[in-house]
Structure formats: structure tokens, C-alpha cells
GROMACS .gro file of C-alpha atoms in nm:
model
  187
    1MET     CA    1   4.272   3.127   3.622
    2PRO     CA    2   4.639   3.146   3.505
    3SER     CA    3   4.775   3.493   3.431
    4SER     CA    4   4.807   3.418   3.055
    5ALA     CA    5   4.439   3.318   3.034
    6ALA     CA    6   4.310   3.641   3.198
    7PRO     CA    7   4.383   3.869   2.899
    8LEU     CA    8   4.227   3.610   2.664
    9ALA     CA    9   3.911   3.594   2.876
   10ALA     CA   10   3.887   3.974   2.884
   11LEU     CA   11   3.931   3.990   2.507
   12SER     CA   12   3.657   3.726   2.454
   13THR     CA   13   3.418   3.913   2.683
   14GLY     CA   14   3.489   4.242   2.503
   15LEU     CA   15   3.432   4.087   2.158
   16LEU     CA   16   3.104   3.934   2.273
   17ALA     CA   17   2.984   4.267   2.410
   18ALA     CA   18   3.082   4.445   2.086
   19ALA     CA   19   2.898   4.186   1.878
   20LEU     CA   20   2.581   4.229   2.081
   21VAL     CA   21   2.594   4.607   2.039
   22ALA     CA   22   2.685   4.594   1.666
   23VAL     CA   23   2.401   4.361   1.557
   24PRO     CA   24   2.086   4.556   1.474
   25ALA     CA   25   1.772   4.441   1.640
   26VAL     CA   26   1.545   4.235   1.414
   27PRO     CA   27   1.177   4.307   1.458
   28ALA     CA   28   0.983   4.010   1.583
   29VAL     CA   29   0.768   3.842   1.317
   30PRO     CA   30   0.422   3.778   1.448
   31ALA     CA   31   0.339   3.410   1.463
   32VAL     CA   32   0.074   3.306   1.214
   33PRO     CA   33  -0.136   3.018   1.332
   34ALA     CA   34  -0.099   2.720   1.101
   35THR     CA   35  -0.415   2.646   0.911
   36PRO     CA   36  -0.435   2.290   0.791
   37VAL     CA   37  -0.486   2.277   0.418
   38ALA     CA   38  -0.696   1.992   0.289
   39ARG     CA   39  -0.773   1.844  -0.047
   40ALA     CA   40  -1.056   1.621  -0.151
   41VAL     CA   41  -0.944   1.277  -0.256
   42ALA     CA   42  -1.194   1.103  -0.477
   43PRO     CA   43  -1.183   0.727  -0.506
   44ALA     CA   44  -0.956   0.611  -0.786
   45GLU     CA   45  -1.114   0.496  -1.109
   46PRO     CA   46  -1.201   0.129  -1.066
   47ALA     CA   47  -0.989  -0.117  -1.264
   48SER     CA   48  -1.305  -0.276  -1.403
   49GLY     CA   49  -1.654  -0.290  -1.266
   50ALA     CA   50  -1.646  -0.151  -0.915
   51GLY     CA   51  -1.802  -0.382  -0.668
   52TRP     CA   52  -1.574  -0.682  -0.681
   53SER     CA   53  -1.611  -0.884  -0.364
   54TRP     CA   54  -1.330  -0.929  -0.115
   55PRO     CA   55  -1.136  -1.256  -0.151
   56LEU     CA   56  -1.168  -1.334   0.221
   57HIS     CA   57  -1.472  -1.347   0.447
   58PRO     CA   58  -1.523  -1.160   0.671
   59ARG     CA   59  -1.377  -0.854   0.502
   60PRO     CA   60  -1.008  -0.846   0.603
   61ALA     CA   61  -0.799  -0.556   0.718
   62VAL     CA   62  -0.532  -0.429   0.480
   63LEU     CA   63  -0.192  -0.483   0.643
   64ARG     CA   64   0.007  -0.328   0.359
   65GLY     CA   65  -0.118  -0.139   0.057
   66TYR     CA   66  -0.015  -0.097  -0.303
   67ASP     CA   67   0.293   0.112  -0.386
   68ASP     CA   68   0.220   0.326  -0.693
   69VAL     CA   69   0.561   0.305  -0.861
   70SER     CA   70   0.684   0.287  -1.219
   71ARG     CA   71   0.696  -0.050  -1.394
   72TYR     CA   72   1.059  -0.138  -1.317
   73ALA     CA   73   1.097   0.035  -0.979
   74PRO     CA   74   1.098  -0.164  -0.655
   75GLY     CA   75   0.773  -0.160  -0.463
   76HIS     CA   76   0.480  -0.357  -0.328
   77ARG     CA   77   0.244  -0.439  -0.614
   78GLY     CA   78  -0.064  -0.560  -0.435
   79LEU     CA   79  -0.239  -0.578  -0.101
   80ASP     CA   80  -0.153  -0.784   0.205
   81LEU     CA   81  -0.475  -0.887   0.379
   82THR     CA   82  -0.521  -1.032   0.728
   83ALA     CA   83  -0.600  -1.403   0.710
   84SER     CA   84  -0.589  -1.726   0.905
   85ALA     CA   85  -0.410  -2.045   0.803
   86GLY     CA   86  -0.645  -2.264   0.602
   87GLN     CA   87  -0.896  -1.983   0.546
   88PRO     CA   88  -1.086  -2.021   0.213
   89VAL     CA   89  -0.987  -1.779  -0.064
   90LEU     CA   90  -1.282  -1.660  -0.277
   91ALA     CA   91  -1.302  -1.537  -0.636
   92PRO     CA   92  -1.364  -1.159  -0.627
   93GLN     CA   93  -1.539  -1.175  -0.965
   94ASP     CA   94  -1.625  -1.440  -1.222
   95GLY     CA   95  -1.306  -1.582  -1.370
   96VAL     CA   96  -1.099  -1.878  -1.484
   97VAL     CA   97  -0.800  -2.038  -1.308
   98VAL     CA   98  -0.507  -1.983  -1.549
   99PHE     CA   99  -0.221  -2.080  -1.315
  100ALA     CA  100  -0.198  -2.289  -1.000
  101GLY     CA  101   0.140  -2.395  -0.869
  102PRO     CA  102   0.453  -2.304  -0.676
  103VAL     CA  103   0.649  -1.984  -0.740
  104ALA     CA  104   0.963  -1.928  -0.533
  105GLY     CA  105   0.848  -2.192  -0.286
  106ARG     CA  106   0.500  -2.047  -0.231
  107GLY     CA  107   0.169  -2.167  -0.369
  108VAL     CA  108   0.025  -1.918  -0.619
  109VAL     CA  109  -0.307  -1.909  -0.805
  110VAL     CA  110  -0.385  -1.666  -1.089
  111LEU     CA  111  -0.741  -1.597  -1.207
  112GLU     CA  112  -0.830  -1.429  -1.536
  113HIS     CA  113  -1.134  -1.201  -1.538
  114ALA     CA  114  -1.327  -1.001  -1.800
  115GLY     CA  115  -1.148  -0.701  -1.953
  116GLY     CA  116  -0.806  -0.867  -1.956
  117LEU     CA  117  -0.764  -0.844  -1.578
  118ARG     CA  118  -0.574  -1.104  -1.377
  119THR     CA  119  -0.568  -1.143  -1.001
  120SER     CA  120  -0.296  -1.337  -0.817
  121TYR     CA  121  -0.305  -1.489  -0.470
  122GLU     CA  122  -0.022  -1.615  -0.247
  123PRO     CA  123   0.058  -1.817  -0.040
  124VAL     CA  124  -0.229  -2.054  -0.116
  125LEU     CA  125  -0.310  -2.421  -0.156
  126ALA     CA  126  -0.495  -2.453  -0.487
  127GLY     CA  127  -0.831  -2.623  -0.466
  128ALA     CA  128  -0.928  -2.576  -0.831
  129PRO     CA  129  -0.719  -2.693  -1.128
  130VAL     CA  130  -0.620  -2.476  -1.425
  131GLY     CA  131  -0.918  -2.422  -1.655
  132THR     CA  132  -1.178  -2.418  -1.377
  133ARG     CA  133  -1.447  -2.152  -1.428
  134LEU     CA  134  -1.539  -1.971  -1.107
  135SER     CA  135  -1.828  -1.751  -1.003
  136ALA     CA  136  -1.781  -1.446  -0.782
  137GLY     CA  137  -1.760  -1.557  -0.419
  138GLU     CA  138  -1.668  -1.919  -0.499
  139ALA     CA  139  -1.381  -2.073  -0.301
  140PHE     CA  140  -1.087  -2.186  -0.516
  141ALA     CA  141  -0.799  -2.212  -0.266
  142ALA     CA  142  -0.707  -2.194   0.102
  143LEU     CA  143  -0.444  -1.980   0.270
  144GLY     CA  144  -0.127  -2.186   0.279
  145ALA     CA  145   0.207  -2.186   0.454
  146GLY     CA  146   0.502  -1.975   0.350
  147ALA     CA  147   0.395  -1.646   0.499
  148HIS     CA  148   0.418  -1.350   0.263
  149CYS     CA  149   0.406  -1.130   0.574
  150ALA     CA  150   0.703  -1.243   0.780
  151ASP     CA  151   0.542  -1.222   1.124
  152ARG     CA  152   0.183  -1.337   1.059
  153PRO     CA  153  -0.033  -1.520   0.808
  154CYS     CA  154  -0.170  -1.299   0.533
  155LEU     CA  155  -0.296  -1.320   0.177
  156HIS     CA  156  -0.117  -1.121  -0.092
  157LEU     CA  157  -0.362  -1.006  -0.361
  158GLY     CA  158  -0.222  -0.870  -0.688
  159LEU     CA  159  -0.404  -0.721  -0.990
  160ARG     CA  160  -0.273  -0.677  -1.344
  161ARG     CA  161  -0.400  -0.570  -1.683
  162GLY     CA  162  -0.150  -0.702  -1.936
  163GLU     CA  163   0.194  -0.616  -1.799
  164ASP     CA  164   0.069  -0.326  -1.586
  165TYR     CA  165   0.008  -0.373  -1.215
  166LEU     CA  166  -0.297  -0.198  -1.070
  167ASP     CA  167  -0.411  -0.120  -0.718
  168PRO     CA  168  -0.658  -0.398  -0.623
  169LEU     CA  169  -0.827  -0.165  -0.375
  170THR     CA  170  -0.974   0.033  -0.666
  171SER     CA  171  -1.183  -0.269  -0.768
  172LEU     CA  172  -1.296  -0.393  -0.428
  173ALA     CA  173  -1.630  -0.270  -0.295
  174PRO     CA  174  -1.733  -0.059  -0.121
  175VAL     CA  175  -1.498   0.222  -0.214
  176GLY     CA  176  -1.653   0.464   0.035
  177PRO     CA  177  -1.699   0.842   0.030
  178PRO     CA  178  -1.424   1.091  -0.055
  179VAL     CA  179  -1.191   1.169   0.235
  180LEU     CA  180  -1.020   1.500   0.314
  181LEU     CA  181  -0.645   1.463   0.360
  182PRO     CA  182  -0.405   1.730   0.488
  183LEU     CA  183  -0.155   1.872   0.237
  184GLY     CA  184   0.100   1.972   0.495
  185ARG     CA  185   0.191   1.962   0.859
  186ALA     CA  186   0.044   2.207   1.102
  187GLY     CA  187   0.295   2.407   1.303
   0.00000   0.00000   0.00000
């Protein structure tokens, strides 16, 4: 070490030793084991008549769920369901076809149901013209091209009452029992 650095090193060592002596010892706080806190989550109030049937058979997996956001905020307003190209799309409840055509290059069908509810489906190939009355479980379209889910075929299912989007999962049966969810992270 150069001769000019030796006094600096001694000074640094002395300051460090003084700091260690001058700091009062802090008593150790005993660790408290984290207890997971849970809350009961009841199923949401159904949009109308719980027990709507799923629009695909067999019951599909949900790839992406509904984002509960305000009316003008960005978000996903529906469900993305696993599907196969050409798979029949079924009416979840009695309804009437009120729109069938392309929107932004994708085939879309909209059904109107009791209580002012409308369901929308994309990408689909319409099999029933506007004005067709459908019974629950009746096929009205087939999954088309123009994947809503970029990497795989899926069906996007939307639900609205008037201008308000709703979570379609609240209407599809079975809802299932309440589930306990953690409020925070353990640890």
C-alpha cells in the first residue's frame, strides 16, 4: 500500500470501530410465524337465472377470465374458452340471433336473452341468420378462423345488460361451493 494510503486506511478502520461501539444494541424481535388469513368468497350474484349451459361441449377450460374494470377502462370483458376449429357453438339459454356478421375481420354472433341480456361470440361462422329463435343447447355457429387468442383457437364469450358488461362466469352452471382465498402472503 502506498505511504499516503496508510493513514487513510487507519482512519477508515478507526471510524468503523467507533461506529460499532457508538451504536446501541437493538434487541432482537422474536419472529412471529405468519398465519395465513383467509376470507370466504361466495359465488357472485348470477346475471340472470343461474344454470345457463356452457356454449361448448364438453365444458371448456377458461383460458382468460373477465377483468372487472370500470366502463371506459381497458380490460378483458368476457371469457376466453378452449375450443377446436369448427367446433359447434351452443346457445347457453333460450334467445334470438340479433347480429351475425364480421367485426374487425372476425365473425361475431350476438344473442339476445330474457332480462335484457346479450351474449356475444367470436370468432365464429354463423349458422343461423338474424331473427332465428334458439333453445338452450342448440347450435347456432361454429368456431371460425381469426383466433382471438393469438397462439391457439378459442371462443370469446361476452355478456352485457344494456351498456354494462358482466362476468359471464356468474351465469354459467355449476357455480360451485364457496372457496377460501388467502388475503395476504405468508412469510
